[in-house]
């Protein structure tokens, strides 16, 4: 989608949340700036942020940093729980529900 936008085929990208746009703050800001330079707007629905708005980049930076930290924290917690299960003789098996 980013490639299509940069090619001029899309002028607005709507995404659910800053946390779903990219894996980290640097990637988010780099991509948003690249799009902004081409006049392409990104709208983050959950946070109601428009990237072409004057305060958009500041809000994106803050929200993206919070999302990155939350993702890191969740990952650490899952790893810690899995390690405890293994130490207790249990196992972790992903189960897909259909």
PDB file of N, CA and C in Angstrom:
ATOM      1  N   UNK A   1       0.815  -1.178   0.000  1.00  0.00           N
ATOM      2  CA  UNK A   1       0.000   0.000   0.000  1.00  0.00           C
ATOM      3  C   UNK A   1       0.872   1.260   0.000  1.00  0.00           C
ATOM      4  N   UNK A   2       1.949   1.239   0.767  1.00  0.00           N
ATOM      5  CA  UNK A   2       2.856   2.385   0.802  1.00  0.00           C
ATOM      6  C   UNK A   2       3.437   2.623  -0.586  1.00  0.00           C
ATOM      7  N   UNK A   3       3.842   1.551  -1.246  1.00  0.00           N
ATOM      8  CA  UNK A   3       4.399   1.674  -2.597  1.00  0.00           C
ATOM      9  C   UNK A   3       3.368   2.261  -3.554  1.00  0.00           C
ATOM     10  N   UNK A   4       2.120   1.823  -3.446  1.00  0.00           N
ATOM     11  CA  UNK A   4       1.052   2.366  -4.290  1.00  0.00           C
ATOM     12  C   UNK A   4       0.840   3.853  -4.008  1.00  0.00           C
ATOM     13  N   UNK A   5       0.892   4.223  -2.743  1.00  0.00           N
ATOM     14  CA  UNK A   5       0.727   5.634  -2.382  1.00  0.00           C
ATOM     15  C   UNK A   5       1.869   6.470  -2.952  1.00  0.00           C
ATOM     16  N   UNK A   6       3.090   5.983  -2.800  1.00  0.00           N
ATOM     17  CA  UNK A   6       4.246   6.712  -3.321  1.00  0.00           C
ATOM     18  C   UNK A   6       4.231   6.783  -4.844  1.00  0.00           C
ATOM     19  N   UNK A   7       3.568   5.829  -5.478  1.00  0.00           N
ATOM     20  CA  UNK A   7       3.438   5.828  -6.940  1.00  0.00           C
ATOM     21  C   UNK A   7       2.305   6.739  -7.406  1.00  0.00           C
ATOM     22  N   UNK A   8       1.608   7.369  -6.462  1.00  0.00           N
ATOM     23  CA  UNK A   8       0.558   8.307  -6.814  1.00  0.00           C
ATOM     24  C   UNK A   8      -0.818   7.695  -6.975  1.00  0.00           C
ATOM     25  N   UNK A   9      -0.973   6.437  -6.619  1.00  0.00           N
ATOM     26  CA  UNK A   9      -2.259   5.762  -6.787  1.00  0.00           C
ATOM     27  C   UNK A   9      -3.197   5.946  -5.592  1.00  0.00           C
ATOM     28  N   UNK A  10      -2.652   6.350  -4.449  1.00  0.00           N
ATOM     29  CA  UNK A  10      -3.437   6.527  -3.223  1.00  0.00           C
ATOM     30  C   UNK A  10      -3.063   7.878  -2.623  1.00  0.00           C
ATOM     31  N   UNK A  11      -4.060   8.646  -2.174  1.00  0.00           N
ATOM     32  CA  UNK A  11      -3.749   9.934  -1.553  1.00  0.00           C
ATOM     33  C   UNK A  11      -4.121   9.998  -0.068  1.00  0.00           C
ATOM     34  N   UNK A  12      -4.751   8.939   0.442  1.00  0.00           N
ATOM     35  CA  UNK A  12      -5.100   8.864   1.858  1.00  0.00           C
ATOM     36  C   UNK A  12      -5.034   7.410   2.310  1.00  0.00           C
ATOM     37  N   UNK A  13      -4.318   7.188   3.399  1.00  0.00           N
ATOM     38  CA  UNK A  13      -4.249   5.855   4.002  1.00  0.00           C
ATOM     39  C   UNK A  13      -4.952   5.944   5.351  1.00  0.00           C
ATOM     40  N   UNK A  14      -5.917   5.067   5.566  1.00  0.00           N
ATOM     41  CA  UNK A  14      -6.635   5.010   6.840  1.00  0.00           C
ATOM     42  C   UNK A  14      -6.196   3.735   7.542  1.00  0.00           C
ATOM     43  N   UNK A  15      -5.721   3.887   8.769  1.00  0.00           N
ATOM     44  CA  UNK A  15      -5.284   2.730   9.544  1.00  0.00           C
ATOM     45  C   UNK A  15      -5.968   2.753  10.912  1.00  0.00           C
ATOM     46  N   UNK A  16      -6.167   1.598  11.476  1.00  0.00           N
ATOM     47  CA  UNK A  16      -6.908   1.472  12.735  1.00  0.00           C
ATOM     48  C   UNK A  16      -6.218   2.202  13.880  1.00  0.00           C
ATOM     49  N   UNK A  17      -4.891   2.056  13.977  1.00  0.00           N
ATOM     50  CA  UNK A  17      -4.180   2.594  15.127  1.00  0.00           C
ATOM     51  C   UNK A  17      -2.709   2.795  14.793  1.00  0.00           C
ATOM     52  N   UNK A  18      -2.068   3.697  15.515  1.00  0.00           N
ATOM     53  CA  UNK A  18      -0.632   3.916  15.346  1.00  0.00           C
ATOM     54  C   UNK A  18       0.119   2.610  15.576  1.00  0.00           C
ATOM     55  N   UNK A  19      -0.324   1.820  16.540  1.00  0.00           N
ATOM     56  CA  UNK A  19       0.365   0.569  16.871  1.00  0.00           C
ATOM     57  C   UNK A  19       0.294  -0.461  15.746  1.00  0.00           C
ATOM     58  N   UNK A  20      -0.639  -0.331  14.827  1.00  0.00           N
ATOM     59  CA  UNK A  20      -0.784  -1.283  13.720  1.00  0.00           C
ATOM     60  C   UNK A  20      -0.057  -0.825  12.457  1.00  0.00           C
ATOM     61  N   UNK A  21       0.472   0.385  12.449  1.00  0.00           N
ATOM     62  CA  UNK A  21       1.064   0.957  11.240  1.00  0.00           C
ATOM     63  C   UNK A  21       2.479   0.447  10.982  1.00  0.00           C
ATOM     64  N   UNK A  22       3.303   0.378  12.017  1.00  0.00           N
ATOM     65  CA  UNK A  22       4.696  -0.064  11.859  1.00  0.00           C
ATOM     66  C   UNK A  22       5.173  -0.700  13.161  1.00  0.00           C
ATOM     67  N   UNK A  23       6.320  -1.355  13.093  1.00  0.00           N
ATOM     68  CA  UNK A  23       6.825  -2.090  14.255  1.00  0.00           C
ATOM     69  C   UNK A  23       7.447  -1.208  15.331  1.00  0.00           C
ATOM     70  N   UNK A  24       7.951  -0.048  14.937  1.00  0.00           N
ATOM     71  CA  UNK A  24       8.586   0.810  15.929  1.00  0.00           C
ATOM     72  C   UNK A  24       8.437   2.281  15.554  1.00  0.00           C
ATOM     73  N   UNK A  25       8.836   3.145  16.464  1.00  0.00           N
ATOM     74  CA  UNK A  25       8.677   4.582  16.283  1.00  0.00           C
ATOM     75  C   UNK A  25       9.451   5.094  15.080  1.00  0.00           C
ATOM     76  N   UNK A  26      10.673   4.636  14.910  1.00  0.00           N
ATOM     77  CA  UNK A  26      11.501   5.099  13.792  1.00  0.00           C
ATOM     78  C   UNK A  26      10.849   4.751  12.456  1.00  0.00           C
ATOM     79  N   UNK A  27      10.391   3.514  12.303  1.00  0.00           N
ATOM     80  CA  UNK A  27       9.729   3.108  11.056  1.00  0.00           C
ATOM     81  C   UNK A  27       8.454   3.916  10.814  1.00  0.00           C
ATOM     82  N   UNK A  28       7.697   4.145  11.868  1.00  0.00           N
ATOM     83  CA  UNK A  28       6.464   4.923  11.739  1.00  0.00           C
ATOM     84  C   UNK A  28       6.766   6.325  11.239  1.00  0.00           C
ATOM     85  N   UNK A  29       7.690   7.008  11.914  1.00  0.00           N
ATOM     86  CA  UNK A  29       8.003   8.389  11.541  1.00  0.00           C
ATOM     87  C   UNK A  29       8.633   8.484  10.158  1.00  0.00           C
ATOM     88  N   UNK A  30       9.523   7.560   9.835  1.00  0.00           N
ATOM     89  CA  UNK A  30      10.158   7.569   8.514  1.00  0.00           C
ATOM     90  C   UNK A  30       9.117   7.420   7.413  1.00  0.00           C
ATOM     91  N   UNK A  31       8.219   6.479   7.577  1.00  0.00           N
ATOM     92  CA  UNK A  31       7.192   6.233   6.560  1.00  0.00           C
ATOM     93  C   UNK A  31       6.216   7.395   6.468  1.00  0.00           C
ATOM     94  N   UNK A  32       5.774   7.900   7.604  1.00  0.00           N
ATOM     95  CA  UNK A  32       4.828   9.019   7.605  1.00  0.00           C
ATOM     96  C   UNK A  32       5.455  10.250   6.957  1.00  0.00           C
ATOM     97  N   UNK A  33       6.714  10.530   7.255  1.00  0.00           N
ATOM     98  CA  UNK A  33       7.391  11.688   6.649  1.00  0.00           C
ATOM     99  C   UNK A  33       7.548  11.523   5.146  1.00  0.00           C
ATOM    100  N   UNK A  34       7.885  10.319   4.724  1.00  0.00           N
ATOM    101  CA  UNK A  34       8.022  10.047   3.293  1.00  0.00           C
ATOM    102  C   UNK A  34       6.694  10.299   2.573  1.00  0.00           C
ATOM    103  N   UNK A  35       5.614   9.832   3.177  1.00  0.00           N
ATOM    104  CA  UNK A  35       4.288  10.039   2.596  1.00  0.00           C
ATOM    105  C   UNK A  35       3.892  11.515   2.639  1.00  0.00           C
ATOM    106  N   UNK A  36       4.168  12.164   3.752  1.00  0.00           N
ATOM    107  CA  UNK A  36       3.821  13.579   3.921  1.00  0.00           C
ATOM    108  C   UNK A  36       4.533  14.442   2.882  1.00  0.00           C
ATOM    109  N   UNK A  37       5.789  14.122   2.598  1.00  0.00           N
ATOM    110  CA  UNK A  37       6.555  14.865   1.586  1.00  0.00           C
ATOM    111  C   UNK A  37       5.905  14.787   0.213  1.00  0.00           C
ATOM    112  N   UNK A  38       5.148  13.741  -0.024  1.00  0.00           N
ATOM    113  CA  UNK A  38       4.441  13.558  -1.305  1.00  0.00           C
ATOM    114  C   UNK A  38       2.992  14.039  -1.236  1.00  0.00           C
ATOM    115  N   UNK A  39       2.606  14.615  -0.086  1.00  0.00           N
ATOM    116  CA  UNK A  39       1.244  15.116   0.068  1.00  0.00           C
ATOM    117  C   UNK A  39       0.220  14.037   0.366  1.00  0.00           C
ATOM    118  N   UNK A  40       0.699  12.890   0.814  1.00  0.00           N
ATOM    119  CA  UNK A  40      -0.187  11.762   1.121  1.00  0.00           C
ATOM    120  C   UNK A  40      -0.451  11.755   2.628  1.00  0.00           C
ATOM    121  N   UNK A  41      -1.714  11.745   2.975  1.00  0.00           N
ATOM    122  CA  UNK A  41      -2.094  11.795   4.376  1.00  0.00           C
ATOM    123  C   UNK A  41      -2.373  10.399   4.920  1.00  0.00           C
ATOM    124  N   UNK A  42      -2.028  10.208   6.196  1.00  0.00           N
ATOM    125  CA  UNK A  42      -2.371   8.976   6.906  1.00  0.00           C
ATOM    126  C   UNK A  42      -3.298   9.389   8.047  1.00  0.00           C
ATOM    127  N   UNK A  43      -4.397   8.673   8.192  1.00  0.00           N
ATOM    128  CA  UNK A  43      -5.331   8.925   9.289  1.00  0.00           C
ATOM    129  C   UNK A  43      -5.323   7.720  10.212  1.00  0.00           C
ATOM    130  N   UNK A  44      -5.050   7.970  11.493  1.00  0.00           N
ATOM    131  CA  UNK A  44      -5.054   6.923  12.506  1.00  0.00           C
ATOM    132  C   UNK A  44      -6.392   7.009  13.238  1.00  0.00           C
ATOM    133  N   UNK A  45      -7.254   6.046  12.970  1.00  0.00           N
ATOM    134  CA  UNK A  45      -8.639   6.085  13.418  1.00  0.00           C
ATOM    135  C   UNK A  45      -8.784   6.117  14.944  1.00  0.00           C
ATOM    136  N   UNK A  46      -8.136   5.209  15.635  1.00  0.00           N
ATOM    137  CA  UNK A  46      -8.301   5.101  17.089  1.00  0.00           C
ATOM    138  C   UNK A  46      -7.892   6.389  17.804  1.00  0.00           C
ATOM    139  N   UNK A  47      -6.789   6.991  17.346  1.00  0.00           N
ATOM    140  CA  UNK A  47      -6.263   8.186  17.997  1.00  0.00           C
ATOM    141  C   UNK A  47      -6.779   9.489  17.374  1.00  0.00           C
ATOM    142  N   UNK A  48      -7.508   9.383  16.271  1.00  0.00           N
ATOM    143  CA  UNK A  48      -8.013  10.551  15.525  1.00  0.00           C
ATOM    144  C   UNK A  48      -6.887  11.513  15.147  1.00  0.00           C
ATOM    145  N   UNK A  49      -5.825  10.957  14.568  1.00  0.00           N
ATOM    146  CA  UNK A  49      -4.674  11.759  14.168  1.00  0.00           C
ATOM    147  C   UNK A  49      -4.583  11.779  12.649  1.00  0.00           C
ATOM    148  N   UNK A  50      -4.460  12.987  12.113  1.00  0.00           N
ATOM    149  CA  UNK A  50      -4.190  13.182  10.690  1.00  0.00           C
ATOM    150  C   UNK A  50      -2.740  13.626  10.561  1.00  0.00           C
ATOM    151  N   UNK A  51      -1.990  13.022   9.655  1.00  0.00           N
ATOM    152  CA  UNK A  51      -0.567  13.332   9.551  1.00  0.00           C
ATOM    153  C   UNK A  51      -0.284  14.691   8.938  1.00  0.00           C
ATOM    154  N   UNK A  52      -1.192  15.244   8.166  1.00  0.00           N
ATOM    155  CA  UNK A  52      -0.956  16.557   7.576  1.00  0.00           C
ATOM    156  C   UNK A  52      -1.391  17.682   8.511  1.00  0.00           C
ATOM    157  N   UNK A  53      -1.932  17.329   9.664  1.00  0.00           N
ATOM    158  CA  UNK A  53      -2.313  18.294  10.690  1.00  0.00           C
ATOM    159  C   UNK A  53      -1.040  18.836  11.348  1.00  0.00           C
ATOM    160  N   UNK A  54      -1.084  20.071  11.826  1.00  0.00           N
ATOM    161  CA  UNK A  54       0.095  20.713  12.411  1.00  0.00           C
ATOM    162  C   UNK A  54       0.676  19.932  13.592  1.00  0.00           C
ATOM    163  N   UNK A  55      -0.161  19.378  14.437  1.00  0.00           N
ATOM    164  CA  UNK A  55       0.343  18.654  15.609  1.00  0.00           C
ATOM    165  C   UNK A  55       0.399  17.145  15.391  1.00  0.00           C
ATOM    166  N   UNK A  56       0.133  16.692  14.182  1.00  0.00           N
ATOM    167  CA  UNK A  56       0.086  15.267  13.878  1.00  0.00           C
ATOM    168  C   UNK A  56       1.367  14.520  14.192  1.00  0.00           C
ATOM    169  N   UNK A  57       2.521  15.067  13.778  1.00  0.00           N
ATOM    170  CA  UNK A  57       3.781  14.344  13.984  1.00  0.00           C
ATOM    171  C   UNK A  57       4.123  14.208  15.462  1.00  0.00           C
ATOM    172  N   UNK A  58       3.866  15.239  16.238  1.00  0.00           N
ATOM    173  CA  UNK A  58       4.127  15.157  17.679  1.00  0.00           C
ATOM    174  C   UNK A  58       3.279  14.056  18.314  1.00  0.00           C
ATOM    175  N   UNK A  59       1.998  14.032  17.989  1.00  0.00           N
ATOM    176  CA  UNK A  59       1.110  13.010  18.544  1.00  0.00           C
ATOM    177  C   UNK A  59       1.498  11.610  18.079  1.00  0.00           C
ATOM    178  N   UNK A  60       1.881  11.485  16.814  1.00  0.00           N
ATOM    179  CA  UNK A  60       2.304  10.181  16.290  1.00  0.00           C
ATOM    180  C   UNK A  60       3.556   9.703  17.011  1.00  0.00           C
ATOM    181  N   UNK A  61       4.496  10.611  17.248  1.00  0.00           N
ATOM    182  CA  UNK A  61       5.733  10.249  17.948  1.00  0.00           C
ATOM    183  C   UNK A  61       5.425   9.719  19.343  1.00  0.00           C
ATOM    184  N   UNK A  62       4.580  10.423  20.060  1.00  0.00           N
ATOM    185  CA  UNK A  62       4.226  10.006  21.422  1.00  0.00           C
ATOM    186  C   UNK A  62       3.482   8.673  21.411  1.00  0.00           C
ATOM    187  N   UNK A  63       2.444   8.573  20.587  1.00  0.00           N
ATOM    188  CA  UNK A  63       1.629   7.356  20.555  1.00  0.00           C
ATOM    189  C   UNK A  63       2.428   6.155  20.051  1.00  0.00           C
ATOM    190  N   UNK A  64       3.286   6.372  19.074  1.00  0.00           N
ATOM    191  CA  UNK A  64       4.100   5.283  18.544  1.00  0.00           C
ATOM    192  C   UNK A  64       5.104   4.791  19.587  1.00  0.00           C
ATOM    193  N   UNK A  65       5.684   5.714  20.334  1.00  0.00           N
ATOM    194  CA  UNK A  65       6.619   5.327  21.398  1.00  0.00           C
ATOM    195  C   UNK A  65       5.912   4.511  22.476  1.00  0.00           C
ATOM    196  N   UNK A  66       4.707   4.928  22.840  1.00  0.00           N
ATOM    197  CA  UNK A  66       3.928   4.175  23.832  1.00  0.00           C
ATOM    198  C   UNK A  66       3.573   2.784  23.313  1.00  0.00           C
ATOM    199  N   UNK A  67       3.175   2.697  22.047  1.00  0.00           N
ATOM    200  CA  UNK A  67       2.820   1.401  21.458  1.00  0.00           C
ATOM    201  C   UNK A  67       4.036   0.481  21.391  1.00  0.00           C
ATOM    202  N   UNK A  68       5.197   1.046  21.048  1.00  0.00           N
ATOM    203  CA  UNK A  68       6.424   0.252  20.979  1.00  0.00           C
ATOM    204  C   UNK A  68       6.775  -0.299  22.357  1.00  0.00           C
ATOM    205  N   UNK A  69       6.663   0.520  23.375  1.00  0.00           N
ATOM    206  CA  UNK A  69       6.970   0.080  24.737  1.00  0.00           C
ATOM    207  C   UNK A  69       5.977  -0.978  25.211  1.00  0.00           C
ATOM    208  N   UNK A  70       4.703  -0.807  24.889  1.00  0.00           N
ATOM    209  CA  UNK A  70       3.692  -1.791  25.276  1.00  0.00           C
ATOM    210  C   UNK A  70       3.965  -3.138  24.605  1.00  0.00           C
ATOM    211  N   UNK A  71       4.331  -3.111  23.343  1.00  0.00           N
ATOM    212  CA  UNK A  71       4.640  -4.342  22.612  1.00  0.00           C
ATOM    213  C   UNK A  71       5.838  -5.058  23.237  1.00  0.00           C
ATOM    214  N   UNK A  72       6.867  -4.286  23.596  1.00  0.00           N
ATOM    215  CA  UNK A  72       8.051  -4.864  24.232  1.00  0.00           C
ATOM    216  C   UNK A  72       7.688  -5.492  25.573  1.00  0.00           C
ATOM    217  N   UNK A  73       6.873  -4.806  26.345  1.00  0.00           N
ATOM    218  CA  UNK A  73       6.469  -5.299  27.657  1.00  0.00           C
ATOM    219  C   UNK A  73       5.660  -6.593  27.546  1.00  0.00           C
ATOM    220  N   UNK A  74       4.733  -6.641  26.615  1.00  0.00           N
ATOM    221  CA  UNK A  74       3.932  -7.855  26.406  1.00  0.00           C
ATOM    222  C   UNK A  74       4.825  -9.015  26.001  1.00  0.00           C
ATOM    223  N   UNK A  75       5.763  -8.758  25.111  1.00  0.00           N
ATOM    224  CA  UNK A  75       6.679  -9.799  24.652  1.00  0.00           C
ATOM    225  C   UNK A  75       7.507 -10.356  25.811  1.00  0.00           C
ATOM    226  N   UNK A  76       8.007  -9.468  26.659  1.00  0.00           N
ATOM    227  CA  UNK A  76       8.784  -9.913  27.821  1.00  0.00           C
ATOM    228  C   UNK A  76       7.923 -10.735  28.776  1.00  0.00           C
ATOM    229  N   UNK A  77       6.700 -10.308  29.006  1.00  0.00           N
ATOM    230  CA  UNK A  77       5.805 -11.041  29.909  1.00  0.00           C
ATOM    231  C   UNK A  77       5.495 -12.438  29.384  1.00  0.00           C
ATOM    232  N   UNK A  78       5.234 -12.551  28.098  1.00  0.00           N
ATOM    233  CA  UNK A  78       4.950 -13.855  27.492  1.00  0.00           C
ATOM    234  C   UNK A  78       6.172 -14.763  27.612  1.00  0.00           C
ATOM    235  N   UNK A  79       7.354 -14.228  27.342  1.00  0.00           N
ATOM    236  CA  UNK A  79       8.581 -15.024  27.442  1.00  0.00           C
ATOM    237  C   UNK A  79       8.802 -15.498  28.881  1.00  0.00           C
ATOM    238  N   UNK A  80       8.525 -14.620  29.840  1.00  0.00           N
ATOM    239  CA  UNK A  80       8.706 -14.978  31.255  1.00  0.00           C
ATOM    240  C   UNK A  80       7.734 -16.088  31.666  1.00  0.00           C
ATOM    241  N   UNK A  81       6.479 -15.987  31.256  1.00  0.00           N
ATOM    242  CA  UNK A  81       5.479 -17.012  31.579  1.00  0.00           C
ATOM    243  C   UNK A  81       5.857 -18.342  30.939  1.00  0.00           C
ATOM    244  N   UNK A  82       6.281 -18.311  29.690  1.00  0.00           N
ATOM    245  CA  UNK A  82       6.685 -19.546  29.008  1.00  0.00           C
ATOM    246  C   UNK A  82       7.886 -20.193  29.695  1.00  0.00           C
ATOM    247  N   UNK A  83       8.840 -19.386  30.145  1.00  0.00           N
ATOM    248  CA  UNK A  83      10.011 -19.920  30.849  1.00  0.00           C
ATOM    249  C   UNK A  83       9.592 -20.583  32.166  1.00  0.00           C
ATOM    250  N   UNK A  84       8.671 -19.958  32.893  1.00  0.00           N
ATOM    251  CA  UNK A  84       8.181 -20.544  34.154  1.00  0.00           C
ATOM    252  C   UNK A  84       7.477 -21.873  33.905  1.00  0.00           C
ATOM    253  N   UNK A  85       6.681 -21.934  32.849  1.00  0.00           N
ATOM    254  CA  UNK A  85       5.984 -23.184  32.521  1.00  0.00           C
ATOM    255  C   UNK A  85       6.987 -24.289  32.210  1.00  0.00           C
ATOM    256  N   UNK A  86       8.014 -23.961  31.464  1.00  0.00           N
ATOM    257  CA  UNK A  86       9.026 -24.963  31.126  1.00  0.00           C
ATOM    258  C   UNK A  86       9.765 -25.431  32.373  1.00  0.00           C
ATOM    259  N   UNK A  87      10.094 -24.508  33.270  1.00  0.00           N
ATOM    260  CA  UNK A  87      10.785 -24.870  34.505  1.00  0.00           C
ATOM    261  C   UNK A  87       9.916 -25.766  35.382  1.00  0.00           C
ATOM    262  N   UNK A  88       8.609 -25.588  35.307  1.00  0.00           N
ATOM    263  CA  UNK A  88       7.685 -26.394  36.111  1.00  0.00           C
ATOM    264  C   UNK A  88       7.341 -27.710  35.424  1.00  0.00           C
ATOM    265  N   UNK A  89       7.966 -27.972  34.280  1.00  0.00           N
ATOM    266  CA  UNK A  89       7.725 -29.222  33.576  1.00  0.00           C
ATOM    267  C   UNK A  89       6.575 -29.159  32.593  1.00  0.00           C
ATOM    268  N   UNK A  90       6.012 -28.001  32.425  1.00  0.00           N
ATOM    269  CA  UNK A  90       4.910 -27.841  31.472  1.00  0.00           C
ATOM    270  C   UNK A  90       5.444 -27.534  30.085  1.00  0.00           C
ATOM    271  N   UNK A  91       4.557 -27.300  29.207  1.00  0.00           N
ATOM    272  CA  UNK A  91       4.953 -26.953  27.849  1.00  0.00           C
ATOM    273  C   UNK A  91       3.994 -25.908  27.299  1.00  0.00           C
ATOM    274  N   UNK A  92       4.458 -25.222  26.309  1.00  0.00           N
ATOM    275  CA  UNK A  92       3.642 -24.217  25.641  1.00  0.00           C
ATOM    276  C   UNK A  92       3.381 -24.707  24.235  1.00  0.00           C
ATOM    277  N   UNK A  93       2.135 -24.845  23.922  1.00  0.00           N
ATOM    278  CA  UNK A  93       1.758 -25.333  22.601  1.00  0.00           C
ATOM    279  C   UNK A  93       0.711 -24.393  22.014  1.00  0.00           C
ATOM    280  N   UNK A  94       1.037 -23.750  20.912  1.00  0.00           N
ATOM    281  CA  UNK A  94       0.027 -22.871  20.311  1.00  0.00           C
ATOM    282  C   UNK A  94      -1.141 -23.687  19.771  1.00  0.00           C
ATOM    283  N   UNK A  95      -2.329 -23.262  20.099  1.00  0.00           N
ATOM    284  CA  UNK A  95      -3.538 -23.947  19.641  1.00  0.00           C
ATOM    285  C   UNK A  95      -4.362 -22.953  18.841  1.00  0.00           C
ATOM    286  N   UNK A  96      -4.655 -23.304  17.614  1.00  0.00           N
ATOM    287  CA  UNK A  96      -5.490 -22.452  16.779  1.00  0.00           C
ATOM    288  C   UNK A  96      -6.940 -22.861  16.934  1.00  0.00           C
ATOM    289  N   UNK A  97      -7.773 -21.905  17.224  1.00  0.00           N
ATOM    290  CA  UNK A  97      -9.208 -22.157  17.325  1.00  0.00           C
ATOM    291  C   UNK A  97      -9.858 -21.857  15.993  1.00  0.00           C
ATOM    292  N   UNK A  98     -10.710 -22.745  15.571  1.00  0.00           N
ATOM    293  CA  UNK A  98     -11.407 -22.530  14.308  1.00  0.00           C
ATOM    294  C   UNK A  98     -12.882 -22.510  14.548  1.00  0.00           C
TER     295      UNK A  98
END
